[in-house]
mmCIF file with all atom_site columns, C-alpha atoms in Angstrom:
data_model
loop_
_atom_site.group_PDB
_atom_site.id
_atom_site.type_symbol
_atom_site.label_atom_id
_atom_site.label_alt_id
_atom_site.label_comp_id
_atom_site.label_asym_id
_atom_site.label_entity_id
_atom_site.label_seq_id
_atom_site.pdbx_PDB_ins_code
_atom_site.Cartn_x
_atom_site.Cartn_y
_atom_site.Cartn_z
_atom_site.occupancy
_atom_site.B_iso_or_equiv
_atom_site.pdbx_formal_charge
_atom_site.auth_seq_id
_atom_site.auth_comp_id
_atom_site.auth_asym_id
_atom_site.auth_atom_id
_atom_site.pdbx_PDB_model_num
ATOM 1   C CA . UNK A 1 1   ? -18.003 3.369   5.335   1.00 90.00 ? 303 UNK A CA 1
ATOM 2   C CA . UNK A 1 2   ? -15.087 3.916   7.484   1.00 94.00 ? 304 UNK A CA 1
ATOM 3   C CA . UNK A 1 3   ? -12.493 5.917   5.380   1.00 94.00 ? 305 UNK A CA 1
ATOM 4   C CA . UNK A 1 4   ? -9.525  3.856   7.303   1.00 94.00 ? 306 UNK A CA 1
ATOM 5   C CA . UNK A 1 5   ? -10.987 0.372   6.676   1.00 97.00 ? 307 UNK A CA 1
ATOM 6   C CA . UNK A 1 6   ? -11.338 1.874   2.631   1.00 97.00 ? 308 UNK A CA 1
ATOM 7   C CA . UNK A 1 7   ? -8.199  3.027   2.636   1.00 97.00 ? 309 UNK A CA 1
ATOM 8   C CA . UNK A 1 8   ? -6.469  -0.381  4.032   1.00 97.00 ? 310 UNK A CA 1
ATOM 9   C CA . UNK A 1 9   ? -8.485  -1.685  1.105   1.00 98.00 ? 311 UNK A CA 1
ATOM 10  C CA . UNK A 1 10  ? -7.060  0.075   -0.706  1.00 98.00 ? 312 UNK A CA 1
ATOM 11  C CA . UNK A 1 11  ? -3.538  -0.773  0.075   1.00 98.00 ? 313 UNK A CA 1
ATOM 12  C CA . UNK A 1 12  ? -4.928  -4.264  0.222   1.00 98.00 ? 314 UNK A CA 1
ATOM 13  C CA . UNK A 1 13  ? -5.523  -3.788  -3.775  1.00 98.00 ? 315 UNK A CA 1
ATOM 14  C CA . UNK A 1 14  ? -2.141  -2.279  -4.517  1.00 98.00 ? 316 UNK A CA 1
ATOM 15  C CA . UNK A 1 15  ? -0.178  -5.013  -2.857  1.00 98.00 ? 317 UNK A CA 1
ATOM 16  C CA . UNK A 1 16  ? -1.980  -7.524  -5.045  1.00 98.00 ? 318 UNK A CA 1
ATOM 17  C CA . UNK A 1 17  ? -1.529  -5.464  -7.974  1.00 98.00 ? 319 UNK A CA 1
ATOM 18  C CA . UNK A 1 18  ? 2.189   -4.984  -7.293  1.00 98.00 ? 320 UNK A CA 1
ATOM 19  C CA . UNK A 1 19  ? 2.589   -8.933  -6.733  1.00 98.00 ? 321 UNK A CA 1
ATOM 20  C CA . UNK A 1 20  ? 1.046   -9.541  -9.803  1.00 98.00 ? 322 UNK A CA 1
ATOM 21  C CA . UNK A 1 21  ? 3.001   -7.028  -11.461 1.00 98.00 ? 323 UNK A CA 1
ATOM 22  C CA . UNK A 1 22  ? 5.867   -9.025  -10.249 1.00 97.00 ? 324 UNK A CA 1
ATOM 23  C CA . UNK A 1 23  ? 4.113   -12.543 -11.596 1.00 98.00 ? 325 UNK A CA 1
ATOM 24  C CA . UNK A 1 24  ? 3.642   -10.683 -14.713 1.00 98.00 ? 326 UNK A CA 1
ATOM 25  C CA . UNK A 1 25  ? 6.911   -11.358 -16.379 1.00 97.00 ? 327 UNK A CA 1
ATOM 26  C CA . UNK A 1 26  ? 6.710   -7.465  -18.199 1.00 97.00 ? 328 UNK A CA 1
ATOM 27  C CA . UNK A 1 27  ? 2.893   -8.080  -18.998 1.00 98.00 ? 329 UNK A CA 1
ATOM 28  C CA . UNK A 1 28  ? 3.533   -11.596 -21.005 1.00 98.00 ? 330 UNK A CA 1
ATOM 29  C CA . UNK A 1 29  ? 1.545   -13.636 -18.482 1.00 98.00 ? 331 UNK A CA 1
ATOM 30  C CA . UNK A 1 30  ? -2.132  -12.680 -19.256 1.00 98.00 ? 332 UNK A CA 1
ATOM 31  C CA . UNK A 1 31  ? -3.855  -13.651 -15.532 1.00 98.00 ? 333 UNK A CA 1
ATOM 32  C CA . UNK A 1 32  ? -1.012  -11.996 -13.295 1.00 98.00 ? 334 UNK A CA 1
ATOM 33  C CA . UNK A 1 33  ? -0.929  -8.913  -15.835 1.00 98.00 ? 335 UNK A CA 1
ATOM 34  C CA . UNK A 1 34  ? -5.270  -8.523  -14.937 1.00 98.00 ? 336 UNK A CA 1
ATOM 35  C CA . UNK A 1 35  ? -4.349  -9.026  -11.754 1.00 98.00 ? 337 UNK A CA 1
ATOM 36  C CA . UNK A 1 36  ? -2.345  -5.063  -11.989 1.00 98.00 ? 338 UNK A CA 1
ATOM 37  C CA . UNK A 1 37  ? -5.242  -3.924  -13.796 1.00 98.00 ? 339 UNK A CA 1
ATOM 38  C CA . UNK A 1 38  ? -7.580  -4.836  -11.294 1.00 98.00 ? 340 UNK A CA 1
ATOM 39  C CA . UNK A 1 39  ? -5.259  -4.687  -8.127  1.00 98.00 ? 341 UNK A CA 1
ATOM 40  C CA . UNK A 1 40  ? -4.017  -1.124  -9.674  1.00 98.00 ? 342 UNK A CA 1
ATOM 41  C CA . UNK A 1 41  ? -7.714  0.034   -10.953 1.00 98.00 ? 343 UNK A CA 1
ATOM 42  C CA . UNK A 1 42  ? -8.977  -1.093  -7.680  1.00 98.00 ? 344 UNK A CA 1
ATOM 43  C CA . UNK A 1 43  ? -6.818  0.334   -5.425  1.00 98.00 ? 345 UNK A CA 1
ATOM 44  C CA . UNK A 1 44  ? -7.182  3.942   -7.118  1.00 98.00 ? 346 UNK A CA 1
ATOM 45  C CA . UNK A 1 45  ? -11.041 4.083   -7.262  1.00 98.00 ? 347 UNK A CA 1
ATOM 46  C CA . UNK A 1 46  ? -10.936 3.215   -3.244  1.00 98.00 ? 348 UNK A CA 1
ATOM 47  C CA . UNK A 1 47  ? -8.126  6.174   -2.179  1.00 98.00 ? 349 UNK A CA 1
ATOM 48  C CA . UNK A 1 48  ? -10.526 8.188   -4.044  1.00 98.00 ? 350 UNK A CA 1
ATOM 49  C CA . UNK A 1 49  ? -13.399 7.440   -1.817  1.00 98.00 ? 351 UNK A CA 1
ATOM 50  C CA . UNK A 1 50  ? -10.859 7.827   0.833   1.00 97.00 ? 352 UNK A CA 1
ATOM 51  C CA . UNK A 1 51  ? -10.238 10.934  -0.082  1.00 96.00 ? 353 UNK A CA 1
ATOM 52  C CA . UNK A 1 52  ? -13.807 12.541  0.409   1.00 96.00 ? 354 UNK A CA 1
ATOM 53  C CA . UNK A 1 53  ? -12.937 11.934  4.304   1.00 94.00 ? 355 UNK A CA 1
ATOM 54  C CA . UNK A 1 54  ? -9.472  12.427  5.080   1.00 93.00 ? 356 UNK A CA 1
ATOM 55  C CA . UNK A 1 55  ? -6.929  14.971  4.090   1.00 94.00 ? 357 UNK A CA 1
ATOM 56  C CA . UNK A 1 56  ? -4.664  14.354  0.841   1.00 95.00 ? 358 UNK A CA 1
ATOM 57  C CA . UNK A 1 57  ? -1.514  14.233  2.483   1.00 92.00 ? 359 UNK A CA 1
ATOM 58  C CA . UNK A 1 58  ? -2.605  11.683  5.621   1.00 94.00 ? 360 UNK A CA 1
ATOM 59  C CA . UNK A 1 59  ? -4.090  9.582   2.581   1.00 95.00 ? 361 UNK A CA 1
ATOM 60  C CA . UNK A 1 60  ? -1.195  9.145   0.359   1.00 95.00 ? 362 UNK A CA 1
ATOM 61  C CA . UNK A 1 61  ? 1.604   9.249   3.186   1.00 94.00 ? 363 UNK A CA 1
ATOM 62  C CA . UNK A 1 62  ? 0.033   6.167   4.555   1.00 96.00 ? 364 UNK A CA 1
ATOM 63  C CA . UNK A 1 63  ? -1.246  4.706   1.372   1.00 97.00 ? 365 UNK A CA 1
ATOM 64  C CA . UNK A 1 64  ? 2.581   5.174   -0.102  1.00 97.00 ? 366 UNK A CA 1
ATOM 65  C CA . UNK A 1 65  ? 3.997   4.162   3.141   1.00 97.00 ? 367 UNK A CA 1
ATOM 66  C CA . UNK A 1 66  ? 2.096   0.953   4.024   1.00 97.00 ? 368 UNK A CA 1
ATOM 67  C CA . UNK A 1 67  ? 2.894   -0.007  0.549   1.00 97.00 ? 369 UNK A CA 1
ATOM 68  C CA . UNK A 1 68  ? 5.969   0.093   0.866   1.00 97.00 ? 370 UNK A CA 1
ATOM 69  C CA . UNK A 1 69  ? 6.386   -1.770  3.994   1.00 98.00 ? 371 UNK A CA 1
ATOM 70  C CA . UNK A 1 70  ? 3.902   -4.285  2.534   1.00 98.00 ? 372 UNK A CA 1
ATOM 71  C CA . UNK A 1 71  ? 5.609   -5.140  -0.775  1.00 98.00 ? 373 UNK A CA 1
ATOM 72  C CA . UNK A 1 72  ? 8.889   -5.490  0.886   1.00 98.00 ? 374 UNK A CA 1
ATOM 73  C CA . UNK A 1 73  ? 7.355   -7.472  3.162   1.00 98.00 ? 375 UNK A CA 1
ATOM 74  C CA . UNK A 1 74  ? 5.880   -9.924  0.386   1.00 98.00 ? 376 UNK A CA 1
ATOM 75  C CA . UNK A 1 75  ? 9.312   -9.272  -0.927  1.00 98.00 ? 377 UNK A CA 1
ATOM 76  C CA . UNK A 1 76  ? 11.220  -10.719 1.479   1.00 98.00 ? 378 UNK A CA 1
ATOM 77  C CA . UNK A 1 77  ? 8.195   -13.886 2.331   1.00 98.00 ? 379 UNK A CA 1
ATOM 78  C CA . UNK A 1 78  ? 7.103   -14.513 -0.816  1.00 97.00 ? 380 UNK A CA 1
ATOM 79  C CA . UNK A 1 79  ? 9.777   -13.931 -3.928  1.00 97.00 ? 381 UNK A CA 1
ATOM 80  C CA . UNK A 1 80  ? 12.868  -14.124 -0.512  1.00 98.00 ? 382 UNK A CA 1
ATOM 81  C CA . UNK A 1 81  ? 14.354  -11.385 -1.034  1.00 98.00 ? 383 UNK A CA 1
ATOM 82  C CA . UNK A 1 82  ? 17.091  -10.167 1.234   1.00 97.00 ? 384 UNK A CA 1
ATOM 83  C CA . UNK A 1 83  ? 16.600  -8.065  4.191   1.00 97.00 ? 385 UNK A CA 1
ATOM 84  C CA . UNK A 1 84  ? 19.627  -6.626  6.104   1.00 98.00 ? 386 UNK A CA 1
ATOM 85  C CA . UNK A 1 85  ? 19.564  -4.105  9.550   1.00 98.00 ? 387 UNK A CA 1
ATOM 86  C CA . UNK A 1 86  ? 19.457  -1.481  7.700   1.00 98.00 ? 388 UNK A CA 1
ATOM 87  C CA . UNK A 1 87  ? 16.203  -1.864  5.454   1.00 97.00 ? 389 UNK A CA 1
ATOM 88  C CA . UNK A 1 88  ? 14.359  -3.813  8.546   1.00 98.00 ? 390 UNK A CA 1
ATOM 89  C CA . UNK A 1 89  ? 15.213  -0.357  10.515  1.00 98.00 ? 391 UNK A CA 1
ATOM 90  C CA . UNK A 1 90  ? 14.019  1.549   7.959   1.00 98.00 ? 392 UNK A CA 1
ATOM 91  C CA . UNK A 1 91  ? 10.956  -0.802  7.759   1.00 98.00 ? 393 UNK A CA 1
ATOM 92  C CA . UNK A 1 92  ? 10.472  0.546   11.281  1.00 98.00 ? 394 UNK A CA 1
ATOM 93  C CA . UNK A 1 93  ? 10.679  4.041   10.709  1.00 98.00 ? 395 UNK A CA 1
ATOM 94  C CA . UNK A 1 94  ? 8.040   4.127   7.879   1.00 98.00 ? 396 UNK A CA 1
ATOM 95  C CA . UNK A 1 95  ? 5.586   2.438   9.994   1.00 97.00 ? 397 UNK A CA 1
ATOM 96  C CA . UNK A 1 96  ? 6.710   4.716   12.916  1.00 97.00 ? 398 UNK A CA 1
ATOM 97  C CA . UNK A 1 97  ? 6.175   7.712   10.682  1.00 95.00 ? 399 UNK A CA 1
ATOM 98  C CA . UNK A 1 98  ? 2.751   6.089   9.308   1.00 95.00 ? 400 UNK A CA 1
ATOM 99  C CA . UNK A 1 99  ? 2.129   6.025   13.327  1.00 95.00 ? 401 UNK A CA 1
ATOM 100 C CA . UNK A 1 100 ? 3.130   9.641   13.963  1.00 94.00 ? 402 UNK A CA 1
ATOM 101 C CA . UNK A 1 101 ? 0.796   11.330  11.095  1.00 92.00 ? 403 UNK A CA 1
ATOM 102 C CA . UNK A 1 102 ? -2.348  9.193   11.404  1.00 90.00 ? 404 UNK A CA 1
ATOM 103 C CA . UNK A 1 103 ? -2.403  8.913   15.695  1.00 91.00 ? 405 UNK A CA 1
ATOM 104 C CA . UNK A 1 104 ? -0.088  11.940  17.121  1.00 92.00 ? 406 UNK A CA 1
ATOM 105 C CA . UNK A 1 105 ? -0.570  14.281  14.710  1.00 88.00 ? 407 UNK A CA 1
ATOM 106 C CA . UNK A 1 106 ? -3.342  17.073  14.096  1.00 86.00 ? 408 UNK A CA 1
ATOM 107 C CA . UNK A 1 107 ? -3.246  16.196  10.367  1.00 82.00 ? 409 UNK A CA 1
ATOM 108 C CA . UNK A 1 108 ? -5.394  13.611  9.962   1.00 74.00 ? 410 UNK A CA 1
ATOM 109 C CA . UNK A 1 109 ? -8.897  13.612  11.525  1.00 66.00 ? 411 UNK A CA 1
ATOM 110 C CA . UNK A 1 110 ? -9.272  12.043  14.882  1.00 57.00 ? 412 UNK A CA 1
#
């Protein structure tokens, strides 16, 4: 399988995890606390089969990254959280960077 598509599964996983870690109210909601088990569990096993194509640090940059952008995202949609210039710039510049390592640069494998 295509190790991209896996690893945007993967971050897939983690953002559903994350929400539901959110939902969880500190674990004392028993179907949103499964739901980090399974987002979490899931999430790992997949960057792991990611990681038999591409290079660690292409893999985690953009698995962290993506994250990041995504649960602020959901953040900001779902739970409205605030968003000011500064954190939608720096929004950008993650996903720039994201764009740099995985298209411009030599690290990751074209």
């Amino acid at each position: 399988m295509n190790p991209y598509a896996l690893l945007g599964a993967a971050i897939v996983s983690e953002l559903l995890g994350t929400t539901s870690l959110k939902l969880s109210e500190g674990f004392s909601r028993p179907v949103p606390s499964l739901g980090v088990v399974l987002g979490y569990g899931l999430a790992f096993y997949l960057v792991s089969l990611t990681l038999e194509d591409l290079p660690i640090g292409v893999v985690y940059g953009t698995w962290a990254a993506l994250g990041i952008v995504g649960v602020a995202a959901i953040g900001i949609v779902v739970f409205d959280e605030p968003i000011d210039i500064a954190g939608a710039v720096g929004i950008l510049l993650i996903i720039a960077g994201v764009y740099c390592v995985n298209v411009l640069s030599e690290m990751s494998a074209h």
